Tab-separated table of C-alpha atoms in Angstrom:
chain	number	residue	atom	x	y	z
A	249	MET	CA	27.251	40.079	161.499
A	250	SER	CA	31.195	40.003	161.957
A	251	HIS	CA	32.517	38.398	165.018
A	252	SER	CA	34.078	41.709	166.495
A	253	TYR	CA	30.650	43.394	166.698
A	254	LYS	CA	28.972	40.116	168.013
A	255	GLY	CA	31.534	40.811	170.917
A	256	ARG	CA	30.642	44.461	170.955
A	257	MET	CA	27.208	43.547	171.208
A	258	LEU	CA	27.886	40.515	173.989
A	259	GLU	CA	30.077	43.142	176.043
A	260	PHE	CA	26.781	45.858	175.961
A	261	ASN	CA	24.487	43.069	177.064
A	262	VAL	CA	27.023	42.088	180.217
A	263	ALA	CA	27.379	45.471	181.013
A	264	LEU	CA	23.437	46.469	180.829
A	265	ASN	CA	22.455	43.283	183.009
A	266	GLU	CA	24.772	44.090	185.828
A	267	GLU	CA	22.601	44.724	188.980
A	268	LYS	CA	24.387	47.756	189.019
A	269	ILE	CA	25.326	49.334	185.891
A	270	ASP	CA	29.378	50.524	185.792
A	271	LEU	CA	29.134	53.616	184.288
A	272	LYS	CA	32.739	54.154	183.582
A	273	VAL	CA	32.957	50.596	181.873
A	274	LEU	CA	29.511	51.799	179.965
A	275	ARG	CA	30.684	55.051	179.233
A	276	LYS	CA	34.011	53.586	177.680
A	277	LEU	CA	31.778	51.147	175.418
A	278	CYS	CA	29.733	53.600	174.014
A	279	PHE	CA	32.447	55.913	173.394
A	280	SER	CA	33.047	53.756	170.343
A	281	GLY	CA	29.778	54.278	169.275
A	282	ILE	CA	26.399	52.090	170.383
A	283	PRO	CA	24.729	49.403	168.248
A	284	PHE	CA	21.008	50.075	167.623
A	285	GLU	CA	20.307	46.290	167.764
A	286	GLY	CA	18.053	45.174	170.761
A	287	GLY	CA	17.539	48.724	171.780
A	288	ILE	CA	20.920	49.091	173.291
A	289	ARG	CA	21.056	52.713	172.352
A	290	SER	CA	18.111	53.774	173.353
A	291	LEU	CA	18.636	52.044	176.718
A	292	CYS	CA	22.282	53.526	176.957
A	293	TRP	CA	21.244	56.948	176.236
A	294	LYS	CA	18.675	57.032	179.114
A	295	ILE	CA	21.667	56.079	181.485
A	296	LEU	CA	24.182	58.334	179.808
A	297	LEU	CA	21.314	61.121	180.181
A	298	ASN	CA	21.277	60.472	183.770
A	299	TYR	CA	17.732	59.506	183.573
A	300	LEU	CA	17.563	55.926	184.581
A	301	PRO	CA	18.969	55.108	187.849
A	302	LEU	CA	22.064	52.860	187.881
A	303	GLU	CA	20.332	50.077	189.736
A	304	ARG	CA	18.139	47.846	187.388
A	305	ALA	CA	16.112	46.859	190.558
A	306	LEU	CA	14.721	50.803	190.599
A	307	TRP	CA	14.019	51.117	186.842
A	308	ASP	CA	10.460	49.882	186.949
A	309	PRO	CA	8.957	51.600	189.747
A	310	PHE	CA	11.122	54.792	188.849
A	311	LEU	CA	9.862	54.713	185.248
A	312	LYS	CA	6.420	54.357	186.190
A	313	LYS	CA	6.675	57.399	188.692
A	314	GLN	CA	8.319	59.438	185.844
A	315	ARG	CA	5.338	58.538	183.154
A	316	GLU	CA	2.888	59.301	185.510
A	317	LEU	CA	4.511	62.415	186.090
A	318	TYR	CA	4.717	63.387	182.788
A	319	ALA	CA	0.976	62.757	182.288
A	320	GLN	CA	0.308	65.365	185.111
A	321	PHE	CA	2.502	67.696	183.047
A	322	LEU	CA	0.058	67.123	180.282
A	323	ARG	CA	-3.010	67.595	182.269
A	324	GLU	CA	-1.513	71.002	183.442
A	325	THR	CA	-0.288	72.751	180.533
A	326	ILE	CA	-2.110	71.535	177.650
A	327	ILE	CA	-5.474	72.856	178.407
A	328	GLN	CA	-7.607	75.319	176.585
A	329	PRO	CA	-9.538	77.654	178.683
A	330	GLY	CA	-13.180	77.968	177.487
A	331	ILE	CA	-12.977	74.979	175.808
A	332	ALA	CA	-14.482	71.458	176.509
A	333	LYS	CA	-14.786	68.573	173.744
A	334	THR	CA	-18.299	66.679	174.048
A	335	ASN	CA	-20.092	64.274	171.941
A	336	LEU	CA	-21.959	67.144	170.211
A	337	GLY	CA	-19.041	69.431	169.472
A	338	LEU	CA	-17.127	72.126	170.795
A	339	SER	CA	-19.049	74.509	173.863
A	340	ARG	CA	-18.134	77.184	175.842
A	341	GLU	CA	-17.509	77.047	179.377
A	342	ASP	CA	-15.167	79.364	181.752
A	343	VAL	CA	-16.067	82.869	180.094
A	344	THR	CA	-17.095	84.778	183.152
A	345	LEU	CA	-17.070	88.339	183.993
A	346	GLU	CA	-14.050	87.735	186.311
A	347	ASP	CA	-11.846	85.801	183.487
A	348	HIS	CA	-12.648	86.106	179.824
A	349	PRO	CA	-10.679	86.391	176.633
A	350	LEU	CA	-10.263	90.482	177.007
A	351	ASN	CA	-8.986	90.426	180.887
A	352	PRO	CA	-5.902	92.125	180.822
A	353	ASN	CA	-5.085	90.413	184.378
A	354	PRO	CA	-1.778	88.850	184.134
A	355	GLU	CA	-3.501	86.112	186.061
A	356	SER	CA	-5.923	85.303	184.001
A	357	LYS	CA	-6.129	81.971	181.993
A	358	TRP	CA	-6.846	83.298	179.108
A	359	ASN	CA	-4.041	86.018	179.184
A	360	SER	CA	-1.667	82.745	179.618
A	361	TYR	CA	-3.211	81.320	176.687
A	362	PHE	CA	-2.678	83.888	174.488
A	363	LYS	CA	0.969	84.128	175.352
A	364	ASP	CA	1.313	80.599	174.995
A	365	ASN	CA	0.303	80.746	171.559
A	366	GLU	CA	3.044	83.022	170.548
A	367	ILE	CA	5.298	80.033	171.726
A	368	LEU	CA	3.340	77.581	170.341
A	369	LEU	CA	3.271	79.004	166.874
A	370	GLN	CA	6.973	79.148	166.434
A	371	ILE	CA	7.542	75.521	167.964
A	372	ASP	CA	4.851	74.491	164.997
A	373	LYS	CA	6.460	76.289	162.327
A	374	ASP	CA	10.133	74.630	163.730
A	375	VAL	CA	8.920	70.932	164.451
A	376	ARG	CA	7.119	70.464	161.048
A	377	ARG	CA	10.322	70.869	159.022
A	378	LEU	CA	12.703	68.588	161.535
A	379	CYS	CA	14.648	66.203	159.468
A	380	PRO	CA	13.273	67.295	155.754
A	381	ASP	CA	15.577	64.697	154.279
A	382	MET	CA	13.630	61.915	155.610
A	383	ALA	CA	9.744	60.987	156.124
A	384	PHE	CA	9.780	59.853	159.559
A	385	PHE	CA	8.566	62.765	161.424
A	386	GLN	CA	5.653	63.072	158.967
A	387	ARG	CA	4.248	59.437	159.671
A	388	ALA	CA	1.758	58.655	162.407
A	389	THR	CA	3.119	57.448	165.479
A	390	GLU	CA	1.966	53.657	166.607
A	391	TYR	CA	1.090	55.353	170.194
A	392	PRO	CA	-0.670	58.407	169.784
A	393	CYS	CA	-1.502	60.298	173.518
A	394	GLN	CA	-4.861	58.622	174.892
A	395	LEU	CA	-5.127	61.425	176.970
A	396	ILE	CA	-4.902	64.361	174.386
A	397	GLN	CA	-7.228	62.004	171.929
A	398	ASP	CA	-9.594	60.894	173.944
A	399	PRO	CA	-13.133	62.684	172.593
A	400	LEU	CA	-14.730	63.022	176.029
A	401	ASN	CA	-11.672	65.109	177.771
A	402	LYS	CA	-11.136	68.836	177.671
A	403	TYR	CA	-7.999	68.658	176.004
A	404	GLU	CA	-7.315	70.137	172.524
A	405	THR	CA	-4.570	68.894	170.268
A	406	LEU	CA	-1.941	71.237	169.865
A	407	ARG	CA	-2.395	70.818	166.225
A	408	ARG	CA	-5.838	71.913	166.297
A	409	ARG	CA	-4.882	74.919	168.249
A	410	VAL	CA	-2.337	75.823	165.664
A	411	GLU	CA	-4.856	75.531	162.738
A	412	GLN	CA	-7.213	77.617	164.652
A	413	THR	CA	-5.007	80.380	165.220
A	414	THR	CA	-4.110	83.147	162.314
A	415	LEU	CA	-1.953	86.204	162.485
A	416	ILE	CA	-3.008	89.485	161.151
A	417	ALA	CA	-0.657	92.453	160.545
A	418	GLN	CA	2.559	90.966	161.000
A	419	THR	CA	4.302	87.324	161.666
A	420	VAL	CA	7.135	87.517	163.657
A	421	ASN	CA	9.507	84.798	163.991
A	422	CYS	CA	12.027	84.716	167.201
A	423	ASN	CA	15.108	83.084	166.852
A	424	ARG	CA	18.060	82.830	169.283
A	425	SER	CA	19.378	86.166	168.629
A	426	GLY	CA	16.343	88.286	168.665
A	427	ILE	CA	13.351	89.226	165.927
A	428	THR	CA	14.018	88.322	162.653
A	429	ASN	CA	11.765	87.696	159.192
A	430	VAL	CA	8.902	90.292	160.086
A	431	SER	CA	6.182	89.828	157.124
A	432	SER	CA	4.463	92.797	155.410
A	433	VAL	CA	1.790	94.533	157.413
A	434	GLY	CA	-1.795	94.354	156.899
A	435	LYS	CA	-1.641	90.614	155.256
A	436	MET	CA	-3.426	87.776	157.115
A	437	HIS	CA	-1.517	84.453	156.698
A	438	CYS	CA	-2.698	81.223	156.627
A	439	LEU	CA	0.283	79.328	158.654
A	440	HIS	CA	-0.241	75.550	156.993
A	441	PRO	CA	-2.082	76.004	153.355
A	442	SER	CA	-4.262	73.046	152.656
A	443	GLY	CA	-2.199	70.362	150.700
A	444	GLU	CA	1.149	71.135	152.217
A	445	TYR	CA	1.067	68.196	154.909
A	446	ASP	CA	-0.872	64.922	154.544
A	447	VAL	CA	-3.876	65.029	156.823
A	448	LEU	CA	-3.896	62.406	159.567
A	449	PRO	CA	-7.112	60.538	160.323
A	450	GLN	CA	-8.974	61.533	163.575
A	451	GLY	CA	-7.414	59.816	166.760
A	452	SER	CA	-3.830	59.676	164.546
A	453	GLU	CA	-0.865	62.221	165.483
A	454	ALA	CA	2.282	62.508	163.647
A	455	HIS	CA	5.773	62.133	165.106
A	456	TRP	CA	6.241	65.819	164.944
A	457	GLU	CA	3.070	66.690	166.834
A	458	VAL	CA	4.713	64.659	169.576
A	459	VAL	CA	7.809	66.344	169.661
A	460	GLU	CA	5.953	69.640	169.412
A	461	ARG	CA	4.261	68.445	172.817
A	462	ILE	CA	7.152	68.035	174.484
A	463	LEU	CA	8.848	71.108	173.703
A	464	PHE	CA	5.266	73.034	174.662
A	465	VAL	CA	5.551	71.544	177.965
A	466	TYR	CA	8.794	72.338	178.667
A	467	ALA	CA	8.655	75.619	177.571
A	468	LYS	CA	5.416	75.844	180.394
A	469	LEU	CA	7.267	74.421	182.949
A	470	ASN	CA	10.308	76.603	182.146
A	471	SER	CA	9.466	79.878	181.816
A	472	GLY	CA	12.614	81.480	182.324
A	473	ILE	CA	13.707	80.320	179.139
A	474	ALA	CA	10.623	79.002	177.585
A	475	TYR	CA	11.709	78.080	173.672
A	476	VAL	CA	14.151	79.164	171.800
A	477	GLN	CA	14.505	78.408	167.999
A	478	GLY	CA	16.933	75.203	167.747
A	479	MET	CA	15.714	73.347	170.697
A	480	ASN	CA	13.696	71.018	168.186
A	481	GLU	CA	17.054	70.155	166.763
A	482	ILE	CA	18.385	68.990	169.977
A	483	VAL	CA	15.007	67.178	171.016
A	484	GLY	CA	14.591	65.344	167.719
A	485	PRO	CA	17.509	62.976	167.711
A	486	ILE	CA	16.557	61.776	170.965
A	487	TYR	CA	13.147	61.287	170.362
A	488	TYR	CA	13.609	59.822	167.106
A	489	THR	CA	16.277	57.146	169.046
A	490	PHE	CA	13.576	56.167	171.665
A	491	ALA	CA	10.433	56.338	168.983
A	492	THR	CA	12.271	53.662	166.950
A	493	ASP	CA	13.317	51.205	169.955
A	494	PRO	CA	12.302	47.906	168.820
A	495	TYR	CA	10.410	47.252	172.129
A	496	SER	CA	7.195	48.110	172.183
A	497	GLN	CA	7.484	48.437	175.729
A	498	TRP	CA	9.932	51.323	175.680
A	499	LYS	CA	8.593	52.717	172.189
A	500	GLU	CA	4.890	53.198	173.802
A	501	HIS	CA	6.639	55.812	176.093
A	502	ALA	CA	8.931	57.361	173.977
A	503	GLU	CA	7.510	60.640	174.463
A	504	ALA	CA	7.675	60.992	178.083
A	505	ASP	CA	11.213	59.479	178.449
A	506	THR	CA	12.159	62.214	175.375
A	507	PHE	CA	10.790	64.989	177.604
A	508	PHE	CA	13.296	63.895	180.607
A	509	CYS	CA	16.443	63.100	178.641
A	510	PHE	CA	15.892	66.347	176.739
A	511	THR	CA	15.228	68.467	179.973
A	512	ASN	CA	18.575	66.869	181.762
A	513	LEU	CA	20.374	67.737	178.747
A	514	MET	CA	18.921	71.190	178.218
A	515	SER	CA	20.067	71.508	182.021
A	516	GLU	CA	23.623	71.134	180.928
A	517	ASN	CA	23.447	73.469	178.025
A	518	MET	CA	20.940	75.941	178.732
A	519	ASP	CA	23.587	78.639	179.474
A	520	ASN	CA	24.210	78.722	175.550
A	521	PHE	CA	20.371	79.386	174.722
A	522	ILE	CA	20.042	82.593	177.327
A	523	LYS	CA	20.964	85.827	175.783
A	524	THR	CA	21.849	87.205	178.814
A	525	LEU	CA	24.900	84.977	179.669
A	526	ASP	CA	26.182	85.457	176.197
A	527	GLU	CA	29.306	87.358	177.823
A	528	SER	CA	29.552	85.493	181.069
A	529	PRO	CA	32.068	82.830	181.625
A	530	CYS	CA	29.457	80.093	181.399
A	531	GLY	CA	28.251	81.901	178.003
A	532	ILE	CA	28.144	81.143	174.675
A	533	THR	CA	30.629	83.603	173.885
A	534	THR	CA	33.333	81.914	176.101
A	535	ARG	CA	33.118	78.631	174.495
A	536	MET	CA	32.685	79.662	170.949
A	537	GLU	CA	36.238	81.280	171.673
A	538	SER	CA	37.213	78.413	173.246
A	539	VAL	CA	37.397	76.279	169.991
A	540	TYR	CA	39.635	78.808	168.927
A	541	SER	CA	41.717	78.339	171.820
A	542	ALA	CA	41.995	74.849	171.252
A	543	LEU	CA	43.033	75.217	167.544
A	544	LYS	CA	45.665	77.942	168.438
A	545	GLU	CA	47.387	75.401	170.786
A	546	LYS	CA	46.731	72.592	168.330
A	547	ASP	CA	47.263	74.024	164.693
A	548	MET	CA	49.026	77.718	164.989
A	549	GLU	CA	49.250	78.116	161.254
A	550	LEU	CA	45.553	77.309	160.889
A	551	TYR	CA	44.363	79.527	163.579
A	552	LEU	CA	46.433	82.681	162.146
A	553	LYS	CA	44.802	82.123	158.677
A	554	LEU	CA	41.390	82.303	160.196
A	555	GLN	CA	42.799	85.601	162.209
A	556	GLU	CA	44.207	87.048	158.929
A	557	GLN	CA	40.972	86.429	157.160
A	558	ASN	CA	38.897	87.708	160.370
A	559	ILE	CA	37.007	84.988	160.332
A	560	GLN	CA	35.651	84.925	163.827
A	561	PRO	CA	34.256	81.913	165.647
A	562	GLN	CA	30.752	83.256	165.960
A	563	TYR	CA	30.346	82.995	162.296
A	564	PHE	CA	30.150	78.987	162.235
A	565	THR	CA	30.695	77.969	165.775
A	566	PHE	CA	27.363	79.194	167.246
A	567	ARG	CA	25.368	76.566	165.505
A	568	TRP	CA	28.112	74.022	166.249
A	569	LEU	CA	28.028	74.092	169.747
A	570	THR	CA	24.399	75.105	170.701
A	571	LEU	CA	22.724	72.597	168.505
A	572	LEU	CA	25.441	69.995	169.007
A	573	LEU	CA	26.196	69.527	165.352
A	574	SER	CA	22.719	68.591	164.744
A	575	GLN	CA	22.392	70.739	161.300
A	576	GLU	CA	26.034	69.744	160.141
A	577	PHE	CA	25.149	66.116	159.660
A	578	LEU	CA	22.456	63.322	158.435
A	579	LEU	CA	20.384	62.159	161.475
A	580	PRO	CA	22.261	58.753	161.615
A	581	ASP	CA	25.747	60.530	161.890
A	582	VAL	CA	24.277	63.153	164.302
A	583	ILE	CA	23.451	59.981	166.427
A	584	ARG	CA	26.667	58.536	166.107
A	585	ILE	CA	28.058	62.067	167.337
A	586	TRP	CA	25.839	61.971	170.095
A	587	ASP	CA	27.119	58.682	171.168
A	588	THR	CA	30.179	59.593	172.170
A	589	LEU	CA	29.253	63.057	173.123
A	590	PHE	CA	27.047	61.862	175.544
A	591	SER	CA	29.208	58.936	176.992
A	592	HIS	CA	32.025	61.678	177.341
A	593	GLN	CA	32.174	62.785	181.366
A	594	ASP	CA	33.031	66.120	180.099
A	595	ARG	CA	30.677	65.766	176.957
A	596	PHE	CA	30.501	69.763	176.213
A	597	ASP	CA	34.297	70.064	176.889
A	598	PHE	CA	34.964	67.417	174.312
A	599	LEU	CA	32.068	69.127	171.584
A	600	ILE	CA	34.807	72.067	171.643
A	601	LEU	CA	37.597	69.156	170.443
A	602	VAL	CA	35.041	67.694	167.948
A	603	CYS	CA	34.766	71.389	166.472
A	604	CYS	CA	38.675	71.760	166.542
A	605	ALA	CA	38.911	68.168	164.645
A	606	MET	CA	36.633	69.561	162.327
A	607	LEU	CA	38.807	72.515	161.314
A	608	ILE	CA	41.878	70.617	160.921
A	609	LEU	CA	40.656	68.157	158.572
A	610	ILE	CA	39.855	70.708	156.386
A	611	ARG	CA	42.938	72.842	157.116
A	612	ASN	CA	44.430	72.606	153.545
A	613	LYS	CA	41.384	73.718	151.906
A	614	LEU	CA	41.006	76.512	154.532
A	615	LEU	CA	45.085	77.472	154.379
A	616	GLU	CA	44.131	77.709	150.146
A	617	GLY	CA	40.731	79.370	150.432
A	618	ASP	CA	40.136	83.089	150.622
A	619	PHE	CA	37.520	84.470	152.869
A	620	THR	CA	34.270	83.696	150.833
A	621	ALA	CA	35.431	80.051	150.240
A	622	ASN	CA	36.019	79.574	153.762
A	623	MET	CA	32.890	80.837	154.947
A	624	ARG	CA	31.396	78.626	152.475
A	625	LEU	CA	33.345	75.883	153.676
A	626	LEU	CA	32.515	76.248	157.313
A	627	GLN	CA	28.856	77.073	156.740
A	628	ASP	CA	28.344	73.819	154.925
A	629	TYR	CA	30.713	71.371	155.973
A	630	PRO	CA	32.305	69.166	153.495
A	631	ILE	CA	33.496	65.924	155.333
A	632	SER	CA	30.520	63.113	156.141
A	633	ASP	CA	32.910	60.817	157.517
A	634	VAL	CA	31.854	61.338	161.118
A	635	HIS	CA	34.317	58.675	162.628
A	636	ALA	CA	37.159	60.469	161.451
A	637	ILE	CA	35.998	63.624	163.098
A	638	LEU	CA	35.867	61.725	166.241
A	639	ARG	CA	39.042	59.821	165.647
A	640	ARG	CA	40.570	62.778	165.313
A	641	ALA	CA	39.414	64.794	168.198
A	642	LYS	CA	40.142	61.439	170.454
A	643	GLU	CA	43.835	62.474	169.329
A	644	LEU	CA	43.641	66.013	170.469
A	645	GLN	CA	42.262	65.002	173.655
A	646	ASP	CA	45.242	62.345	173.904
A	647	GLY	CA	47.884	65.005	172.425
A	648	VAL	CA	48.772	63.196	169.463
């Protein structure tokens, strides 16, 4: 470990052990990258995402309250009407003349249950393929949710709920822009053929199942937006960071802590996921155009080249901005970018500059390329050195 790295570790430890965290000092430290050692990154993200209070004395009672609140959310949202676990197997209950599976009443628990299944199926499909280049999300967590796994309670795992569900006629995938990928009519699809995923022992659950539960609870509690494809790419790196914390007292509660940090981040980023706000001043269209506005100011020649080729910002910046670049780089690099984004007071404005820097760093290739070659570059970004990208974005911010 280099002397300079030891010095940075010391600076972080000093900043994080103050009775009241100096947010300005912490942000400055985090902007250049956060060490993973000692659970520092996990702790800093919780502070930067406005989850942990700045006063250290408040952490223990606050965390106890929040984790109890999340357990209550699980009790209220992940319950299957008419199904109860018993030592003898599954038994039916709650099926009455007033409320039954065919009840069309919008207030029916069964009606809500079937609508929830539509959302759950999309979440399930998305979380199972999180970070396919690494095995982490397919592995079993050390801390499966005891509330869900307890065989004596009334809660079914979401995995079991999905396995019991098959779609007849048409399989419909809903993405941010609407409905796509409608399968042929009349076929029955088994969602997850046997052998496609390893089966974990009874009482175990994979990390992707934890992410699935976080997203399902979020969708239930935020019915106005529910779940939009791509949210899994935002919650994944947060959960990974918390679930790999070296300290068990933090890692054990990665699910609850991730839920609240994700909720806070989405409260800032939500407008990008609401289609009806696309053309509003706070919508995604305005933010995509902001990338080109910044480029026009910083590199007029490149801006005119993209305009000449009619390469619209929505062709590539939509994904960059809504998913915070999580699909453009490998997970360790995404996490490094997020260190800087989370530490910035105006994180989404700085993201605009990061996108602008990405364009400028490949300007020579873009100036030489035709439409097809340039679209290929922008949709499969060629530079993997995120430090160079962040450094250039900082220079753009400083007017260099």
